mmCIF file of C-alpha atoms and ligand atoms in Angstrom:
data_model
loop_
_atom_site.group_PDB
_atom_site.id
_atom_site.type_symbol
_atom_site.label_atom_id
_atom_site.label_comp_id
_atom_site.label_asym_id
_atom_site.label_seq_id
_atom_site.Cartn_x
_atom_site.Cartn_y
_atom_site.Cartn_z
ATOM 1 C CA MET A 11 10.652 345.182 328.753
ATOM 2 C CA TYR A 12 11.042 345.468 325.005
ATOM 3 C CA ASP A 13 8.341 344.987 322.418
ATOM 4 C CA GLY A 14 7.468 341.791 320.617
ATOM 5 C CA ALA A 15 10.146 339.681 318.963
ATOM 6 C CA ILE A 16 13.206 341.020 320.769
ATOM 7 C CA GLN A 17 11.566 340.440 324.170
ATOM 8 C CA ASP A 18 10.492 336.938 323.076
ATOM 9 C CA LEU A 19 14.113 336.173 322.217
ATOM 10 C CA ILE A 20 15.359 337.591 325.535
ATOM 11 C CA ASP A 21 12.795 335.435 327.388
ATOM 12 C CA GLU A 22 13.794 332.287 325.481
ATOM 13 C CA LEU A 23 17.515 332.892 326.009
ATOM 14 C CA GLY A 24 16.847 333.539 329.692
ATOM 15 C CA HIS A 25 15.569 329.964 330.057
ATOM 16 C CA LEU A 26 18.973 328.571 329.048
ATOM 17 C CA PRO A 27 21.247 327.315 331.833
ATOM 18 C CA GLY A 28 23.790 329.882 332.961
ATOM 19 C CA VAL A 29 22.166 332.734 331.048
ATOM 20 C CA GLY A 30 20.900 335.486 333.363
ATOM 21 C CA PRO A 31 18.682 338.416 332.287
ATOM 22 C CA LYS A 32 21.665 340.637 331.459
ATOM 23 C CA SER A 33 23.378 338.033 329.297
ATOM 24 C CA ALA A 34 20.070 337.227 327.585
ATOM 25 C CA GLN A 35 19.720 340.891 326.656
ATOM 26 C CA ARG A 36 23.326 341.086 325.462
ATOM 27 C CA ILE A 37 22.949 337.974 323.271
ATOM 28 C CA ALA A 38 19.617 339.191 321.854
ATOM 29 C CA PHE A 39 21.147 342.497 320.751
ATOM 30 C CA HIS A 40 24.170 340.667 319.373
ATOM 31 C CA VAL A 41 21.776 338.582 317.249
ATOM 32 C CA LEU A 42 20.005 341.732 316.105
ATOM 33 C CA ALA A 43 23.270 343.337 314.974
ATOM 34 C CA ALA A 44 24.881 340.182 313.535
ATOM 35 C CA ASP A 45 25.226 339.161 309.911
ATOM 36 C CA PRO A 46 22.054 337.305 308.805
ATOM 37 C CA SER A 47 24.105 334.359 307.462
ATOM 38 C CA ASP A 48 25.781 333.853 310.861
ATOM 39 C CA ILE A 49 22.399 333.738 312.551
ATOM 40 C CA ALA A 50 21.052 331.377 309.894
ATOM 41 C CA ARG A 51 23.928 328.986 310.714
ATOM 42 C CA LEU A 52 23.130 329.233 314.432
ATOM 43 C CA ALA A 53 19.439 328.544 313.781
ATOM 44 C CA ASP A 54 20.397 325.576 311.565
ATOM 45 C CA ALA A 55 22.712 324.162 314.219
ATOM 46 C CA LEU A 56 19.919 324.373 316.815
ATOM 47 C CA ARG A 57 17.427 322.664 314.518
ATOM 48 C CA THR A 58 19.875 319.970 313.388
ATOM 49 C CA VAL A 59 20.892 319.033 316.919
ATOM 50 C CA LYS A 60 17.246 318.434 317.819
ATOM 51 C CA ASP A 61 16.575 316.477 314.604
ATOM 52 C CA LYS A 62 19.701 314.333 314.479
ATOM 53 C CA VAL A 63 21.116 313.876 317.935
ATOM 54 C CA ARG A 64 19.630 311.441 320.414
ATOM 55 C CA PHE A 65 20.834 309.350 323.300
ATOM 56 C CA CYS A 66 22.758 306.096 322.800
ATOM 57 C CA ALA A 67 20.536 303.057 323.411
ATOM 58 C CA THR A 68 23.341 301.333 325.321
ATOM 59 C CA CYS A 69 25.129 303.937 327.417
ATOM 60 C CA GLY A 70 22.962 307.082 327.297
ATOM 61 C CA ASN A 71 25.687 309.260 325.773
ATOM 62 C CA VAL A 72 24.772 311.579 322.892
ATOM 63 C CA ALA A 73 24.644 309.739 319.572
ATOM 64 C CA GLU A 74 23.729 310.336 315.952
ATOM 65 C CA SER A 75 22.511 306.769 315.481
ATOM 66 C CA ASP A 76 21.333 303.938 317.728
ATOM 67 C CA GLN A 77 24.801 303.571 319.263
ATOM 68 C CA CYS A 78 27.200 306.350 320.215
ATOM 69 C CA ARG A 79 30.708 306.595 318.758
ATOM 70 C CA ILE A 80 32.251 304.951 321.836
ATOM 71 C CA CYS A 81 29.821 302.008 322.091
ATOM 72 C CA ALA A 82 30.263 301.398 318.366
ATOM 73 C CA ASP A 83 34.082 301.352 318.613
ATOM 74 C CA PRO A 84 35.385 297.725 318.616
ATOM 75 C CA ARG A 85 38.806 298.857 319.905
ATOM 76 C CA ARG A 86 37.442 299.893 323.311
ATOM 77 C CA SER A 87 37.712 297.299 326.085
ATOM 78 C CA ASP A 88 34.491 295.576 327.061
ATOM 79 C CA ASP A 89 35.428 294.616 330.609
ATOM 80 C CA VAL A 90 35.233 298.043 332.251
ATOM 81 C CA ILE A 91 32.459 300.627 332.474
ATOM 82 C CA CYS A 92 32.967 304.180 333.714
ATOM 83 C CA VAL A 93 29.742 305.525 335.237
ATOM 84 C CA VAL A 94 29.180 309.281 334.871
ATOM 85 C CA GLU A 95 26.283 311.651 335.457
ATOM 86 C CA GLU A 96 25.993 313.456 332.118
ATOM 87 C CA PRO A 97 27.238 313.169 328.511
ATOM 88 C CA LYS A 98 29.496 316.185 329.139
ATOM 89 C CA ASP A 99 31.330 314.089 331.732
ATOM 90 C CA VAL A 100 32.081 311.474 329.054
ATOM 91 C CA MET A 101 33.819 314.245 327.125
ATOM 92 C CA ALA A 102 35.742 315.308 330.244
ATOM 93 C CA VAL A 103 37.042 311.761 330.817
ATOM 94 C CA GLU A 104 37.815 311.312 327.108
ATOM 95 C CA ARG A 105 39.968 314.451 327.178
ATOM 96 C CA THR A 106 42.274 312.817 329.751
ATOM 97 C CA ARG A 107 43.135 310.023 327.240
ATOM 98 C CA GLU A 108 43.591 307.739 330.274
ATOM 99 C CA TYR A 109 40.579 305.562 329.666
ATOM 100 C CA ARG A 110 39.824 303.020 326.933
ATOM 101 C CA GLY A 111 36.754 301.259 328.309
ATOM 102 C CA ARG A 112 33.044 301.881 327.933
ATOM 103 C CA TYR A 113 30.734 304.364 329.637
ATOM 104 C CA HIS A 114 27.352 304.496 331.275
ATOM 105 C CA VAL A 115 25.561 307.835 331.601
ATOM 106 C CA LEU A 116 23.124 307.983 334.519
ATOM 107 C CA GLY A 117 21.335 311.133 333.421
ATOM 108 C CA GLY A 118 21.900 312.921 336.734
ATOM 109 C CA ALA A 119 22.633 312.148 340.367
ATOM 110 C CA ILE A 120 20.586 311.164 343.409
ATOM 111 C CA ASP A 121 19.239 314.435 344.812
ATOM 112 C CA PRO A 122 16.419 313.959 347.330
ATOM 113 C CA MET A 123 16.055 317.732 347.839
ATOM 114 C CA ASN A 124 15.006 318.030 344.209
ATOM 115 C CA GLY A 125 13.053 314.787 344.124
ATOM 116 C CA VAL A 126 15.601 312.760 342.144
ATOM 117 C CA GLY A 127 15.834 309.168 343.377
ATOM 118 C CA PRO A 128 17.664 306.082 342.032
ATOM 119 C CA ASP A 129 14.645 305.154 339.875
ATOM 120 C CA ASP A 130 14.963 308.424 337.970
ATOM 121 C CA LEU A 131 18.478 307.507 336.832
ATOM 122 C CA ARG A 132 19.585 304.925 334.256
ATOM 123 C CA ILE A 133 20.560 302.412 336.948
ATOM 124 C CA ARG A 134 18.278 299.639 335.701
ATOM 125 C CA GLU A 135 19.943 299.952 332.282
ATOM 126 C CA LEU A 136 23.342 299.614 333.961
ATOM 127 C CA LEU A 137 22.266 296.407 335.708
ATOM 128 C CA THR A 138 21.029 295.031 332.375
ATOM 129 C CA ARG A 139 24.467 295.659 330.881
ATOM 130 C CA LEU A 140 26.118 293.753 333.730
ATOM 131 C CA GLY A 141 23.938 290.735 332.957
ATOM 132 C CA ASP A 142 26.224 289.288 330.285
ATOM 133 C CA GLY A 143 29.102 288.798 332.751
ATOM 134 C CA LYS A 144 31.743 290.483 330.550
ATOM 135 C CA ILE A 145 32.210 293.455 332.867
ATOM 136 C CA GLU A 146 34.921 293.105 335.504
ATOM 137 C CA GLU A 147 35.304 296.650 336.792
ATOM 138 C CA ILE A 148 32.982 299.595 337.364
ATOM 139 C CA ILE A 149 34.638 302.980 337.815
ATOM 140 C CA ILE A 150 32.279 305.437 339.478
ATOM 141 C CA ALA A 151 33.082 308.928 338.205
ATOM 142 C CA THR A 152 30.166 310.952 339.535
ATOM 143 C CA ASP A 153 30.749 314.604 340.428
ATOM 144 C CA PRO A 154 32.753 315.382 343.595
ATOM 145 C CA ASN A 155 29.774 317.006 345.356
ATOM 146 C CA ILE A 156 27.063 315.837 347.791
ATOM 147 C CA GLU A 157 24.757 314.403 345.117
ATOM 148 C CA GLY A 158 27.633 312.711 343.283
ATOM 149 C CA GLU A 159 28.900 311.162 346.523
ATOM 150 C CA ALA A 160 25.409 309.952 347.462
ATOM 151 C CA THR A 161 25.075 308.359 344.029
ATOM 152 C CA ALA A 162 28.513 306.732 344.274
ATOM 153 C CA THR A 163 27.689 305.281 347.711
ATOM 154 C CA TYR A 164 24.365 303.938 346.465
ATOM 155 C CA LEU A 165 25.972 302.318 343.401
ATOM 156 C CA ALA A 166 28.884 300.845 345.376
ATOM 157 C CA ARG A 167 26.458 299.250 347.839
ATOM 158 C CA MET A 168 24.343 297.839 345.048
ATOM 159 C CA LEU A 169 27.234 296.581 342.904
ATOM 160 C CA SER A 170 29.605 295.137 345.513
ATOM 161 C CA PRO A 171 27.682 291.881 346.097
ATOM 162 C CA MET A 172 27.958 291.184 342.349
ATOM 163 C CA GLY A 173 31.626 290.183 342.494
ATOM 164 C CA LEU A 174 32.867 293.126 340.425
ATOM 165 C CA THR A 175 35.701 295.482 341.217
ATOM 166 C CA VAL A 176 34.038 298.788 342.011
ATOM 167 C CA SER A 177 36.307 301.823 342.192
ATOM 168 C CA ARG A 178 35.814 305.520 342.771
ATOM 169 C CA LEU A 179 37.979 308.314 341.357
ATOM 170 C CA ALA A 180 40.762 309.365 343.726
ATOM 171 C CA SER A 181 40.449 312.520 345.740
ATOM 172 C CA GLY A 182 42.257 315.583 344.428
ATOM 173 C CA LEU A 183 39.301 316.662 342.357
ATOM 174 C CA PRO A 184 37.951 320.024 343.483
ATOM 175 C CA VAL A 185 35.271 319.197 346.063
ATOM 176 C CA GLY A 186 31.800 320.581 345.429
ATOM 177 C CA GLY A 187 32.620 320.914 341.766
ATOM 178 C CA ASP A 188 31.571 319.427 338.527
ATOM 179 C CA LEU A 189 33.634 316.731 336.811
ATOM 180 C CA GLU A 190 33.675 318.670 333.565
ATOM 181 C CA TYR A 191 35.502 321.589 335.200
ATOM 182 C CA ALA A 192 38.437 319.481 336.388
ATOM 183 C CA ASP A 193 41.459 319.970 334.153
ATOM 184 C CA GLU A 194 42.720 316.979 332.176
ATOM 185 C CA VAL A 195 45.789 316.430 334.331
ATOM 186 C CA THR A 196 43.865 316.413 337.627
ATOM 187 C CA LEU A 197 41.134 314.196 336.233
ATOM 188 C CA GLY A 198 43.717 311.888 334.645
ATOM 189 C CA ARG A 199 45.510 311.508 337.986
ATOM 190 C CA ALA A 200 42.214 310.889 339.777
ATOM 191 C CA PHE A 201 41.604 308.122 337.266
ATOM 192 C CA GLU A 202 44.988 306.484 337.716
ATOM 193 C CA GLY A 203 44.709 306.733 341.495
ATOM 194 C CA ARG A 204 41.163 305.398 341.686
ATOM 195 C CA ARG A 205 40.517 303.440 344.816
ATOM 196 C CA LYS A 206 38.603 300.235 345.214
ATOM 197 C CA VAL A 207 35.392 300.642 347.176
ATOM 198 C CA SER A 208 34.423 296.983 347.162
HETATM 199 ZN ZN1 ZN B 20 26.954 304.579 323.881
#
């Protein structure tokens, strides 16, 4: 344990995802030794992201206004929605350059062990978007792990009676993994080879 401010910083850093006690200590001492202007920029970036960035009212992606960049883009096709768990997955799919439709971010996956059920996800918002009848296909691109599969199964069952094409990304993605860690080529192929589930 250190005294005062440095320990406070280590504790705060330690709450961040993927930062263990050793990394927290390393980052704290890096901050201590760094140029004050570099740290001022970091502090500014942290403050600005909390002030300016919110979630898109339509799809749940990160946005700097009411609509995100993708929802606001008139060149994207309106007849297909790709359903993902988190905003970082939108970025992963965008990197493949295979997809020109819209997105819907669920805000997680069904995970009964951790008390996350369908009502905790943005599924109601998805159904609202389907109400206008423009959507023809839903591509379910949840993570290739147990929670992602459970979510995909739930969505497929719910959406199939609605007369839409519902497809799931092809296998070939690393099982148990996170969509964002798939490389562009693998994810792009999984997209092209998506299979109809209803
Ligand atoms: Zn959006």
